[in-house]
């Protein structure tokens, strides 16, 4: 069974044809929409490629159970979800939601 512990192993996996095909299936299944936004009643869809420009990355296909800990689920469609960049970063702990100030008093 393959392992995905090192950056090199992960890069090899994410560049594989099997992953690219499964990733596309997940995007199609999720209608190219962030599933977290959808639960919140919002819509975040993928960007459209403009000729002569690099396509803006709006959506990621995320492993619900990370491949580092669950390598058997790396190529299981039910383990994938489409998330916008923001919600993917929140899920991975890379963005912390701002807390409201303790007091909302005017400053003098």
XYZ file of C-alpha atoms in Angstrom, residues 1-2 4 23 25-26 42-44 50 53 55 61 72 77-78 84 95 97 100 104 106:
22
model
C 0.000 0.000 0.000
C 1.249 3.470 -0.876
C 1.731 9.750 1.557
C -10.809 14.826 -8.735
C -15.509 13.181 -10.849
C -15.792 14.886 -7.444
C -24.128 30.595 -0.148
C -22.841 29.771 -3.597
C -19.157 29.628 -4.508
C -9.925 33.320 -19.726
C -4.647 34.348 -18.521
C -7.049 30.318 -14.321
C -11.066 18.874 -3.909
C -6.612 3.461 1.766
C -14.859 9.246 -4.192
C -16.972 9.279 -1.012
C -13.527 26.839 -1.790
C -7.402 30.451 9.008
C -12.084 33.237 12.465
C -15.772 39.938 18.077
C -18.261 47.353 21.668
C -16.976 53.943 21.655
